Amino acid sequence: MSEFFNQYFDFTIMGDHFSEVLEGFLKNLLLFAVVLVLALSWGLILALLRQLPGRKFIPLRGLTIAYIDVFRAMPLLIIILLISGGIPYLEFIPKEIRIPNWFGLPDPFWYGVLALTLVYGAYIAEVYRAGIEAVPAGQVEAARSLGMSHGQAMRHIVVPQAITKIPAPMLNELNSLLKDTTLVSVVALGESLLIGREVLAETFNSSAVMLAGLMFLVITLPLARIVDYLIKRNQGKITRGSHIEVA
Amino acid sequence: MPEAMVKLAGIRKRFGALEVLKGVNLEVAKGEVVCILGPSGSGKSTLLRCVNLLEPPEEGEIFLEGQDICKGPDSGTGEQSWELDFVRQRVGMVFQQFNLFPHKTVLENVTLAPRQVLGKSREECESKAKALLERVGLDDKFNQYPERLSGGQQQRVAIARALAMEPHVMLFDEVTSALDPELVKEVLDVLRELAAEGMTMLIVTHEMGFAREVGDQVVFMDGGVIVEQGNPADVLDNPREERTRKFLGRVLER
């Protein structure tokens, strides 16, 4: 039993490598923060493209839907490998872009940013879409009848209401995003999992990997509680009801 | 005969296999109040929504102040070919469910479109909005959110919001149907005032007394066509058509 415990919770190993693993975890958080901003924006753009009205936007809508479907259907790990294993060799792209070293961060970091943004943009677009579709049609009709363009109605009426309807599913996506930053370890980004595995390879002991996992728990467990709270609060709102929600 | 404010010629509209409007002709003079009656499903709401192109008709023509607003190479296929700006800045609409913007205050509800669409200054829009809200009896609610208001108050905000765009024609789609009975009068009083001021109005309603009192013309629709139209006394008291008689019989029995 103690052998089992020591394999995962050897406090000496955890202590020895704590600062390295923490440094790696901060890279996970940095990756998460950068992708958070980019994917929330890219997802909103995709969701809005998908909502464009009229016949002339059929091709653009179709492309958007295809993009969203494909990037949600493809395993994220494969996308990361396709990007990091392909883009560096596309010589028509300037070197500073295909092998980026921006802000002192190595190229695997930026390949991770690109892959995660491409994939999570697609997931997040679907979350926005659920919010947009939950705004009653009468809201758009009222805005349009007042002379607002489709874009003005989206910007001032639909999107502000849509985002108040989706905090729980959005936090779920962001929770997954944070955890999925560990996948970038496969392209040798020195984040917490990679460091944990290096320690594992040296010591044949999993405690450093466990330590990385525990660091994630510190963030993701409270997030789960917050999601539950938001879902409950939202249900309360629905059962209380308001004149506006009754269609 | 002066040019009609709104003229509908042979309007047809279908939703899938269901033909909701089967050729509607109607002329509304400037300053005229037309009340549209009819059983549910008769196409009266759809007709209103055709006039401001929320539901563009597949066939037929709509003239607004003499301008044909449904011509265009792709008639009926997409919004691009429609004279949307021309229409929506001249035609105001008020809905059964109010459709106020719940995330905006009363004042913001009224000022949003003039500011965004007409590009007017905040000061100008706000003073105008306040005057309109005073006119509908809501001068103490500027900074409230819609959910804090009664249905009647919300509907009066919706009327002020539409009026803020200075429309030439107002469409009212069963605007008292979602209200508690005691709140109906405060909304109808606003409509009465607008009529007295000479606003051109198309009103879909189930309020027979109101139609009789305020309407210059009453239109009875059934099955996607206008069955009968004329001055309110004729249509409501001496309907010529059997279908009108049946409908009025059922409604007035209540």
Short mmCIF file of C-alpha atoms in Angstrom, two decimals:
data_model
loop_
_atom_site.label_atom_id
_atom_site.label_comp_id
_atom_site.label_asym_id
_atom_site.label_seq_id
_atom_site.Cartn_x
_atom_site.Cartn_y
_atom_site.Cartn_z
CA MET A 1 0.00 0.00 0.00
CA SER A 2 2.77 2.41 0.91
CA GLU A 3 4.49 1.50 -2.37
CA PHE A 4 1.33 2.55 -4.19
CA PHE A 5 1.14 5.76 -2.18
CA ASN A 6 4.78 6.59 -2.78
CA GLN A 7 4.45 6.02 -6.51
CA TYR A 8 1.95 8.89 -6.69
CA PHE A 9 2.51 10.96 -3.59
CA ASP A 10 6.22 10.94 -2.82
CA PHE A 11 6.42 14.26 -1.03
CA THR A 12 10.20 14.41 -1.35
CA ILE A 13 9.97 14.25 -5.14
CA MET A 14 7.06 16.68 -5.15
CA GLY A 15 9.05 19.09 -3.01
CA ASP A 16 12.22 18.76 -5.05
CA HIS A 17 10.46 19.51 -8.30
CA PHE A 18 7.72 21.82 -7.07
CA SER A 19 9.14 25.03 -8.51
CA GLU A 20 9.84 23.43 -11.93
CA VAL A 21 6.35 21.98 -12.16
CA LEU A 22 4.84 25.26 -11.01
CA GLU A 23 6.82 27.11 -13.65
CA GLY A 24 5.44 24.67 -16.20
CA PHE A 25 1.94 25.15 -14.87
CA LEU A 26 2.29 28.90 -15.27
CA LYS A 27 3.01 28.20 -18.94
CA ASN A 28 -0.27 26.24 -19.07
CA LEU A 29 -2.02 29.23 -17.56
CA LEU A 30 -0.35 31.65 -19.95
CA LEU A 31 -1.30 29.45 -22.91
CA PHE A 32 -4.83 29.29 -21.54
CA ALA A 33 -5.05 33.07 -21.13
CA VAL A 34 -3.84 33.81 -24.65
CA VAL A 35 -6.13 31.20 -26.22
CA LEU A 36 -9.01 32.38 -24.03
CA VAL A 37 -8.94 35.84 -25.58
CA LEU A 38 -8.37 34.58 -29.12
CA ALA A 39 -10.89 31.71 -29.03
CA LEU A 40 -13.64 33.83 -27.45
CA SER A 41 -13.18 36.36 -30.25
CA TRP A 42 -12.78 33.84 -33.06
CA GLY A 43 -15.77 31.87 -31.77
CA LEU A 44 -17.93 34.98 -31.75
CA ILE A 45 -16.87 35.82 -35.29
CA LEU A 46 -17.76 32.28 -36.42
CA ALA A 47 -21.12 32.41 -34.62
CA LEU A 48 -21.95 35.75 -36.27
CA LEU A 49 -20.90 34.51 -39.71
CA ARG A 50 -23.21 31.57 -39.21
CA GLN A 51 -26.12 33.95 -38.50
CA LEU A 52 -25.71 36.15 -41.58
CA PRO A 53 -29.11 36.51 -43.26
CA GLY A 54 -30.19 36.18 -46.85
CA ARG A 55 -29.33 34.18 -49.91
CA LYS A 56 -26.09 35.90 -50.83
CA PHE A 57 -24.41 34.66 -47.66
CA ILE A 58 -25.27 30.99 -48.24
CA PRO A 59 -21.69 30.11 -49.33
CA LEU A 60 -20.13 31.89 -46.34
CA ARG A 61 -22.61 30.27 -43.95
CA GLY A 62 -21.86 26.87 -45.48
CA LEU A 63 -18.11 27.36 -45.11
CA THR A 64 -18.53 28.44 -41.52
CA ILE A 65 -20.64 25.41 -40.66
CA ALA A 66 -18.15 23.12 -42.38
CA TYR A 67 -15.29 24.70 -40.42
CA ILE A 68 -17.13 24.34 -37.11
CA ASP A 69 -18.06 20.74 -37.82
CA VAL A 70 -14.60 19.65 -38.99
CA PHE A 71 -12.65 21.24 -36.16
CA ARG A 72 -14.96 19.75 -33.57
CA ALA A 73 -14.79 16.34 -35.23
CA MET A 74 -10.98 16.12 -35.48
CA PRO A 75 -8.98 15.04 -32.41
CA LEU A 76 -7.21 18.04 -30.93
CA LEU A 77 -3.96 16.10 -30.55
CA ILE A 78 -3.87 15.44 -34.29
CA ILE A 79 -4.46 19.12 -35.04
CA ILE A 80 -1.61 20.11 -32.74
CA LEU A 81 0.71 17.63 -34.47
CA LEU A 82 -0.41 18.70 -37.96
CA ILE A 83 0.33 22.32 -37.14
CA SER A 84 3.64 21.89 -35.36
CA GLY A 85 4.77 19.26 -37.82
CA GLY A 86 3.73 21.17 -40.92
CA ILE A 87 3.88 24.91 -40.61
CA PRO A 88 7.65 25.10 -39.88
CA TYR A 89 8.32 23.53 -43.28
CA LEU A 90 6.06 25.80 -45.35
CA GLU A 91 8.83 27.88 -46.79
CA PHE A 92 6.58 30.38 -48.55
CA ILE A 93 5.70 31.70 -45.09
CA PRO A 94 8.27 34.16 -43.66
CA LYS A 95 10.46 32.53 -41.04
CA GLU A 96 9.34 34.87 -38.24
CA ILE A 97 5.82 33.58 -38.74
CA ARG A 98 6.31 29.88 -39.42
CA ILE A 99 8.80 29.53 -36.57
CA PRO A 100 7.57 32.24 -34.22
CA ASN A 101 9.46 33.36 -31.16
CA TRP A 102 7.24 36.25 -30.13
CA PHE A 103 7.49 37.79 -26.66
CA GLY A 104 10.32 35.39 -25.86
CA LEU A 105 8.01 32.38 -26.04
CA PRO A 106 9.17 29.37 -28.06
CA ASP A 107 7.51 28.18 -31.28
CA PRO A 108 5.69 25.18 -29.67
CA PHE A 109 3.82 27.67 -27.50
CA TRP A 110 2.52 29.49 -30.58
CA TYR A 111 1.68 26.27 -32.42
CA GLY A 112 -0.34 25.38 -29.33
CA VAL A 113 -2.03 28.77 -29.39
CA LEU A 114 -2.98 28.31 -33.04
CA ALA A 115 -4.25 24.74 -32.66
CA LEU A 116 -6.24 25.43 -29.51
CA THR A 117 -7.72 28.63 -30.96
CA LEU A 118 -8.77 26.88 -34.17
CA VAL A 119 -10.46 24.05 -32.27
CA TYR A 120 -11.87 25.92 -29.29
CA GLY A 121 -13.08 28.72 -31.59
CA ALA A 122 -15.32 26.08 -33.17
CA TYR A 123 -16.59 24.77 -29.82
CA ILE A 124 -17.14 28.25 -28.46
CA ALA A 125 -18.96 29.29 -31.64
CA GLU A 126 -21.52 26.61 -30.85
CA VAL A 127 -21.92 27.93 -27.32
CA TYR A 128 -22.51 31.45 -28.64
CA ARG A 129 -24.94 30.02 -31.16
CA ALA A 130 -27.00 28.42 -28.40
CA GLY A 131 -27.11 31.81 -26.67
CA ILE A 132 -28.05 33.66 -29.85
CA GLU A 133 -30.81 31.19 -30.62
CA ALA A 134 -32.14 31.52 -27.07
CA VAL A 135 -32.87 35.22 -27.65
CA PRO A 136 -36.56 35.42 -28.62
CA ALA A 137 -37.17 36.13 -32.31
CA GLY A 138 -39.32 39.11 -31.30
CA GLN A 139 -36.18 40.91 -30.14
CA VAL A 140 -34.68 40.89 -33.62
CA GLU A 141 -38.02 41.77 -35.17
CA ALA A 142 -38.38 44.75 -32.87
CA ALA A 143 -34.86 45.92 -33.67
CA ARG A 144 -35.33 45.44 -37.41
CA SER A 145 -38.72 47.16 -37.36
CA LEU A 146 -36.97 50.17 -35.81
CA GLY A 147 -34.70 50.35 -38.82
CA MET A 148 -31.63 48.73 -37.32
CA SER A 149 -29.49 46.72 -39.70
CA HIS A 150 -28.79 43.05 -39.06
CA GLY A 151 -25.39 44.02 -37.68
CA GLN A 152 -26.79 46.69 -35.37
CA ALA A 153 -29.44 44.29 -34.10
CA MET A 154 -26.76 41.67 -33.41
CA ARG A 155 -24.42 44.10 -31.69
CA HIS A 156 -26.88 46.01 -29.53
CA ILE A 157 -29.70 43.55 -28.98
CA VAL A 158 -28.85 39.92 -29.63
CA VAL A 159 -25.24 39.41 -28.53
CA PRO A 160 -25.56 41.29 -25.20
CA GLN A 161 -28.54 39.13 -24.31
CA ALA A 162 -27.02 35.94 -25.72
CA ILE A 163 -23.92 36.11 -23.50
CA THR A 164 -26.03 36.38 -20.36
CA LYS A 165 -27.64 33.05 -21.26
CA ILE A 166 -24.47 30.98 -21.65
CA PRO A 167 -22.04 31.49 -18.73
CA ALA A 168 -22.35 27.87 -17.56
CA PRO A 169 -21.70 26.11 -20.89
CA MET A 170 -18.99 28.67 -21.65
CA LEU A 171 -17.20 27.93 -18.37
CA ASN A 172 -17.40 24.23 -19.21
CA GLU A 173 -15.59 24.88 -22.48
CA LEU A 174 -12.98 27.00 -20.74
CA ASN A 175 -12.50 24.26 -18.17
CA SER A 176 -11.78 21.80 -20.99
CA LEU A 177 -9.51 24.33 -22.65
CA LEU A 178 -7.39 24.73 -19.52
CA LYS A 179 -6.96 20.95 -19.23
CA ASP A 180 -6.26 20.54 -22.93
CA THR A 181 -3.29 22.91 -22.72
CA THR A 182 -1.39 19.85 -21.44
CA LEU A 183 -1.70 18.29 -24.91
CA VAL A 184 0.80 20.80 -26.19
CA SER A 185 3.43 18.85 -24.23
CA VAL A 186 3.61 16.47 -27.21
CA VAL A 187 5.33 19.16 -29.25
CA ALA A 188 7.85 19.76 -26.47
CA LEU A 189 6.39 22.79 -24.82
CA GLY A 190 7.89 22.75 -21.35
CA GLU A 191 4.60 22.98 -19.51
CA SER A 192 3.66 21.14 -16.33
CA LEU A 193 2.92 17.73 -17.85
CA LEU A 194 6.12 17.60 -19.87
CA ILE A 195 8.15 18.49 -16.80
CA GLY A 196 6.28 15.90 -14.78
CA ARG A 197 7.05 13.28 -17.40
CA GLU A 198 10.71 14.22 -17.44
CA VAL A 199 10.82 13.64 -13.70
CA LEU A 200 8.97 10.34 -14.23
CA ALA A 201 11.59 9.26 -16.79
CA GLU A 202 14.41 10.05 -14.35
CA THR A 203 12.90 8.62 -11.17
CA PHE A 204 10.29 6.08 -12.37
CA ASN A 205 7.99 7.86 -9.95
CA SER A 206 4.70 9.57 -10.90
CA SER A 207 4.54 12.11 -8.12
CA ALA A 208 5.61 15.05 -10.28
CA VAL A 209 2.92 14.20 -12.83
CA MET A 210 0.45 13.95 -9.96
CA LEU A 211 1.64 17.32 -8.73
CA ALA A 212 0.87 18.84 -12.12
CA GLY A 213 -2.58 17.25 -11.95
CA LEU A 214 -3.18 18.68 -8.49
CA MET A 215 -2.30 22.15 -9.71
CA PHE A 216 -5.04 21.85 -12.30
CA LEU A 217 -7.48 20.73 -9.64
CA VAL A 218 -6.87 23.92 -7.68
CA ILE A 219 -8.32 25.87 -10.60
CA THR A 220 -10.81 23.46 -12.14
CA LEU A 221 -12.59 22.20 -9.03
CA PRO A 222 -13.84 25.65 -7.94
CA LEU A 223 -14.83 26.22 -11.56
CA ALA A 224 -17.15 23.20 -11.40
CA ARG A 225 -18.83 24.68 -8.31
CA ILE A 226 -19.25 28.02 -10.07
CA VAL A 227 -20.84 26.31 -13.06
CA ASP A 228 -23.31 24.51 -10.80
CA TYR A 229 -24.13 27.78 -9.07
CA LEU A 230 -24.72 29.54 -12.38
CA ILE A 231 -26.95 26.74 -13.64
CA LYS A 232 -29.03 26.86 -10.45
CA ARG A 233 -29.29 30.63 -10.57
CA ASN A 234 -30.37 30.47 -14.20
CA GLN A 235 -33.05 27.88 -13.43
CA GLY A 236 -34.30 30.15 -10.65
CA LYS A 237 -34.62 32.95 -13.16
CA ILE A 238 -36.61 30.79 -15.54
CA THR A 239 -39.05 29.52 -12.92
CA ARG A 240 -39.54 33.01 -11.50
CA GLY A 241 -40.33 34.07 -15.04
CA SER A 242 -40.72 37.55 -16.45
CA HIS A 243 -43.13 39.19 -18.84
CA ILE A 244 -40.48 39.27 -21.51
CA GLU A 245 -39.65 35.61 -21.57
CA VAL A 246 -43.22 34.51 -22.24
CA ALA A 247 -43.41 34.06 -25.99
CA MET B 1 -58.18 61.20 -54.93
CA PRO B 2 -54.91 61.85 -53.11
CA GLU B 3 -52.15 59.29 -53.29
CA ALA B 4 -52.63 56.47 -50.77
CA MET B 5 -50.20 56.33 -47.86
CA VAL B 6 -50.12 52.55 -48.08
CA LYS B 7 -51.42 50.57 -50.99
CA LEU B 8 -51.36 46.78 -51.16
CA ALA B 9 -52.01 45.12 -54.50
CA GLY B 10 -52.45 41.37 -54.86
CA ILE B 11 -50.34 40.42 -51.85
CA ARG B 12 -49.64 36.72 -51.55
CA LYS B 13 -47.57 35.08 -48.85
CA ARG B 14 -46.96 31.45 -48.10
CA PHE B 15 -45.13 29.59 -45.35
CA GLY B 16 -44.13 26.32 -46.90
CA ALA B 17 -47.24 24.65 -48.23
CA LEU B 18 -49.54 26.97 -46.33
CA GLU B 19 -50.75 30.00 -48.22
CA VAL B 20 -51.46 32.62 -45.57
CA LEU B 21 -52.35 35.56 -47.80
CA LYS B 22 -54.18 34.81 -51.02
CA GLY B 23 -54.23 38.09 -52.84
CA VAL B 24 -54.96 41.06 -50.60
CA ASN B 25 -55.74 44.54 -51.88
CA LEU B 26 -56.00 47.45 -49.51
CA GLU B 27 -55.60 51.20 -49.63
CA VAL B 28 -54.94 53.35 -46.61
CA ALA B 29 -55.15 57.13 -46.95
CA LYS B 30 -52.92 59.53 -45.05
CA GLY B 31 -54.26 59.96 -41.53
CA GLU B 32 -56.64 57.06 -41.86
CA VAL B 33 -57.10 54.47 -39.12
CA VAL B 34 -57.79 50.98 -40.44
CA CYS B 35 -58.80 48.29 -37.98
CA ILE B 36 -58.27 44.73 -39.15
CA LEU B 37 -60.46 42.04 -37.60
CA GLY B 38 -60.69 38.34 -38.16
CA PRO B 39 -60.30 34.92 -36.57
CA SER B 40 -56.83 33.69 -35.64
CA GLY B 41 -55.04 32.27 -38.62
CA SER B 42 -56.86 34.56 -41.00
CA GLY B 43 -53.60 36.25 -42.02
CA LYS B 44 -54.11 39.63 -40.40
CA SER B 45 -50.84 39.67 -38.48
CA THR B 46 -48.96 38.41 -41.52
CA LEU B 47 -50.50 41.21 -43.55
CA LEU B 48 -49.14 43.80 -41.10
CA ARG B 49 -45.76 42.14 -41.16
CA CYS B 50 -45.76 42.35 -44.95
CA VAL B 51 -46.25 46.10 -44.82
CA ASN B 52 -42.90 46.67 -43.09
CA LEU B 53 -41.29 43.72 -44.88
CA LEU B 54 -40.69 41.65 -41.76
CA GLU B 55 -42.36 38.99 -43.88
CA PRO B 56 -41.78 40.01 -47.49
CA PRO B 57 -44.63 38.84 -49.72
CA GLU B 58 -43.96 36.43 -52.56
CA GLU B 59 -46.28 38.15 -54.95
CA GLY B 60 -47.94 41.47 -55.28
CA GLU B 61 -46.88 45.02 -54.72
CA ILE B 62 -46.77 47.33 -51.76
CA PHE B 63 -46.67 51.07 -52.30
CA LEU B 64 -45.59 53.28 -49.46
CA GLU B 65 -46.14 56.97 -50.12
CA GLY B 66 -46.33 56.05 -53.77
CA GLN B 67 -43.05 54.17 -53.88
CA ASP B 68 -43.10 50.50 -54.78
CA ILE B 69 -41.18 48.85 -51.96
CA CYS B 70 -41.19 45.26 -53.23
CA LYS B 71 -39.74 45.58 -56.66
CA GLY B 72 -36.32 44.24 -57.34
CA PRO B 73 -34.68 41.48 -59.30
CA ASP B 74 -34.95 38.92 -56.53
CA SER B 75 -38.43 39.74 -55.36
CA GLY B 76 -39.33 37.52 -52.47
CA THR B 77 -35.99 35.79 -52.22
CA GLY B 78 -33.95 37.91 -49.92
CA GLU B 79 -33.73 41.13 -48.04
CA GLN B 80 -31.17 42.74 -50.27
CA SER B 81 -33.60 43.72 -52.97
CA TRP B 82 -36.08 45.33 -50.64
CA GLU B 83 -36.26 49.00 -49.83
CA LEU B 84 -35.69 48.21 -46.20
CA ASP B 85 -34.29 51.52 -45.00
CA PHE B 86 -37.02 53.45 -46.77
CA VAL B 87 -39.68 51.25 -45.20
CA ARG B 88 -38.45 50.80 -41.67
CA GLN B 89 -37.76 54.48 -41.15
CA ARG B 90 -41.29 55.34 -42.24
CA VAL B 91 -43.23 52.48 -40.71
CA GLY B 92 -43.31 51.88 -36.96
CA MET B 93 -44.56 48.67 -35.44
CA VAL B 94 -45.81 47.64 -32.01
CA PHE B 95 -46.07 43.96 -31.13
CA GLN B 96 -48.40 41.83 -29.04
CA GLN B 97 -45.51 40.77 -26.78
CA PHE B 98 -44.05 44.30 -26.52
CA ASN B 99 -40.57 43.02 -27.39
CA LEU B 100 -38.85 45.65 -25.30
CA PHE B 101 -35.10 45.19 -24.96
CA PRO B 102 -34.79 43.70 -21.46
CA HIS B 103 -31.13 44.67 -21.01
CA LYS B 104 -31.80 48.35 -21.67
CA THR B 105 -33.55 50.91 -19.54
CA VAL B 106 -36.82 52.46 -20.65
CA LEU B 107 -34.99 55.54 -21.88
CA GLU B 108 -32.36 53.47 -23.71
CA ASN B 109 -35.11 51.42 -25.36
CA VAL B 110 -36.50 54.61 -26.85
CA THR B 111 -33.20 56.28 -27.77
CA LEU B 112 -31.32 53.29 -29.20
CA ALA B 113 -32.71 53.28 -32.73
CA PRO B 114 -32.65 57.07 -33.30
CA ARG B 115 -29.05 57.14 -32.13
CA GLN B 116 -27.84 54.11 -34.06
CA VAL B 117 -29.97 54.34 -37.18
CA LEU B 118 -30.43 58.09 -37.60
CA GLY B 119 -27.12 58.99 -35.94
CA LYS B 120 -28.65 61.66 -33.76
CA SER B 121 -26.88 62.98 -30.68
CA ARG B 122 -27.55 61.53 -27.26
CA GLU B 123 -28.91 64.84 -25.94
CA GLU B 124 -31.35 65.25 -28.80
CA CYS B 125 -32.55 61.66 -28.55
CA GLU B 126 -32.95 61.76 -24.80
CA SER B 127 -34.95 64.97 -24.69
CA LYS B 128 -37.18 63.65 -27.46
CA ALA B 129 -37.55 60.29 -25.73
CA LYS B 130 -38.46 61.95 -22.46
CA ALA B 131 -41.12 64.01 -24.21
CA LEU B 132 -42.54 60.87 -25.82
CA LEU B 133 -42.52 58.95 -22.56
CA GLU B 134 -44.26 61.83 -20.82
CA ARG B 135 -46.85 61.77 -23.55
CA VAL B 136 -47.62 58.11 -22.85
CA GLY B 137 -47.68 58.79 -19.10
CA LEU B 138 -44.33 57.26 -18.11
CA ASP B 139 -42.31 60.28 -17.09
CA ASP B 140 -41.29 58.60 -13.81
CA LYS B 141 -39.90 55.40 -15.37
CA PHE B 142 -36.95 56.61 -17.47
CA ASN B 143 -34.30 54.55 -15.70
CA GLN B 144 -36.32 51.44 -14.93
CA TYR B 145 -35.73 48.16 -16.71
CA PRO B 146 -38.72 46.76 -18.61
CA GLU B 147 -39.26 43.77 -16.31
CA ARG B 148 -40.09 46.17 -13.49
CA LEU B 149 -43.04 47.58 -15.46
CA SER B 150 -46.58 46.29 -15.87
CA GLY B 151 -47.65 44.98 -19.26
CA GLY B 152 -49.56 48.15 -20.00
CA GLN B 153 -46.57 50.29 -19.13
CA GLN B 154 -44.29 48.12 -21.25
CA GLN B 155 -46.60 48.44 -24.19
CA ARG B 156 -46.68 52.21 -23.83
CA VAL B 157 -42.87 52.23 -23.82
CA ALA B 158 -42.98 50.15 -27.00
CA ILE B 159 -45.25 52.74 -28.61
CA ALA B 160 -42.94 55.57 -27.56
CA ARG B 161 -39.99 53.58 -28.92
CA ALA B 162 -41.66 53.25 -32.31
CA LEU B 163 -42.69 56.91 -32.36
CA ALA B 164 -39.12 58.01 -31.67
CA MET B 165 -38.26 57.12 -35.26
CA GLU B 166 -40.92 59.61 -36.44
CA PRO B 167 -42.80 57.07 -38.54
CA HIS B 168 -45.40 58.12 -41.08
CA VAL B 169 -47.39 54.93 -40.57
CA MET B 170 -47.85 52.86 -37.42
CA LEU B 171 -48.67 49.15 -37.34
CA PHE B 172 -50.25 47.69 -34.20
CA ASP B 173 -50.34 43.91 -33.99
CA GLU B 174 -52.85 42.87 -31.30
CA VAL B 175 -51.17 45.24 -28.88
CA THR B 176 -53.67 44.68 -26.08
CA SER B 177 -54.05 40.89 -26.41
CA ALA B 178 -51.31 40.06 -23.90
CA LEU B 179 -52.55 42.54 -21.30
CA ASP B 180 -54.62 42.03 -18.21
CA PRO B 181 -58.11 43.47 -18.82
CA GLU B 182 -57.63 46.44 -16.51
CA LEU B 183 -54.51 47.52 -18.41
CA VAL B 184 -56.10 47.54 -21.86
CA LYS B 185 -57.61 50.99 -21.59
CA GLU B 186 -54.35 52.81 -20.85
CA VAL B 187 -52.88 51.47 -24.09
CA LEU B 188 -55.99 52.09 -26.18
CA ASP B 189 -56.07 55.67 -24.86
CA VAL B 190 -52.61 56.24 -26.36
CA LEU B 191 -53.86 54.86 -29.68
CA ARG B 192 -56.90 57.14 -29.53
CA GLU B 193 -54.65 60.14 -29.03
CA LEU B 194 -52.44 59.14 -31.94
CA ALA B 195 -55.50 58.76 -34.14
CA ALA B 196 -56.75 62.17 -33.10
CA GLU B 197 -53.39 63.66 -34.04
CA GLY B 198 -53.75 62.28 -37.55
CA MET B 199 -51.32 59.34 -37.49
CA THR B 200 -51.91 56.79 -40.22
CA MET B 201 -52.50 53.49 -38.48
CA LEU B 202 -53.15 49.85 -39.29
CA ILE B 203 -54.47 48.13 -36.20
CA VAL B 204 -55.02 44.40 -35.85
CA THR B 205 -57.34 44.08 -32.88
CA HIS B 206 -60.01 42.06 -31.17
CA GLU B 207 -61.42 45.15 -29.44
CA MET B 208 -64.66 45.66 -31.34
CA GLY B 209 -65.70 48.72 -29.39
CA PHE B 210 -62.38 50.36 -30.09
CA ALA B 211 -62.55 49.53 -33.80
CA ARG B 212 -66.00 51.05 -34.00
CA GLU B 213 -64.97 54.18 -32.16
CA VAL B 214 -61.56 54.92 -33.68
CA GLY B 215 -61.54 53.14 -37.04
CA ASP B 216 -62.18 55.09 -40.22
CA GLN B 217 -62.30 51.77 -41.98
CA VAL B 218 -62.81 48.25 -40.70
CA VAL B 219 -61.43 45.30 -42.60
CA PHE B 220 -62.60 41.76 -41.91
CA MET B 221 -60.21 39.03 -42.98
CA ASP B 222 -60.69 35.29 -43.13
CA GLY B 223 -58.74 32.53 -44.84
CA GLY B 224 -56.08 34.88 -46.21
CA VAL B 225 -58.41 37.26 -48.01
CA ILE B 226 -60.33 40.40 -47.15
CA VAL B 227 -63.93 39.27 -46.85
CA GLU B 228 -65.49 42.62 -46.20
CA GLN B 229 -64.43 46.18 -45.62
CA GLY B 230 -66.08 49.51 -45.10
CA ASN B 231 -66.89 52.02 -42.43
CA PRO B 232 -67.13 50.51 -38.93
CA ALA B 233 -70.87 50.92 -38.50
CA ASP B 234 -71.62 49.11 -41.76
CA VAL B 235 -69.24 46.22 -41.22
CA LEU B 236 -69.90 45.72 -37.53
CA ASP B 237 -73.66 46.36 -37.44
CA ASN B 238 -74.80 45.29 -40.88
CA PRO B 239 -72.27 42.83 -42.23
CA ARG B 240 -73.08 41.75 -45.75
CA GLU B 241 -71.07 38.55 -45.68
CA GLU B 242 -72.08 35.40 -43.86
CA ARG B 243 -68.52 34.79 -42.62
CA THR B 244 -68.37 38.26 -41.06
CA ARG B 245 -71.71 37.72 -39.38
CA LYS B 246 -70.61 34.39 -37.93
CA PHE B 247 -67.35 35.82 -36.62
CA LEU B 248 -69.00 38.85 -35.06
CA GLY B 249 -71.65 36.63 -33.54
CA ARG B 250 -69.01 34.49 -31.88
CA VAL B 251 -66.95 37.45 -30.68
CA LEU B 252 -69.83 39.50 -29.33
CA GLU B 253 -71.36 36.55 -27.50
CA ARG B 254 -68.55 36.62 -24.94
#
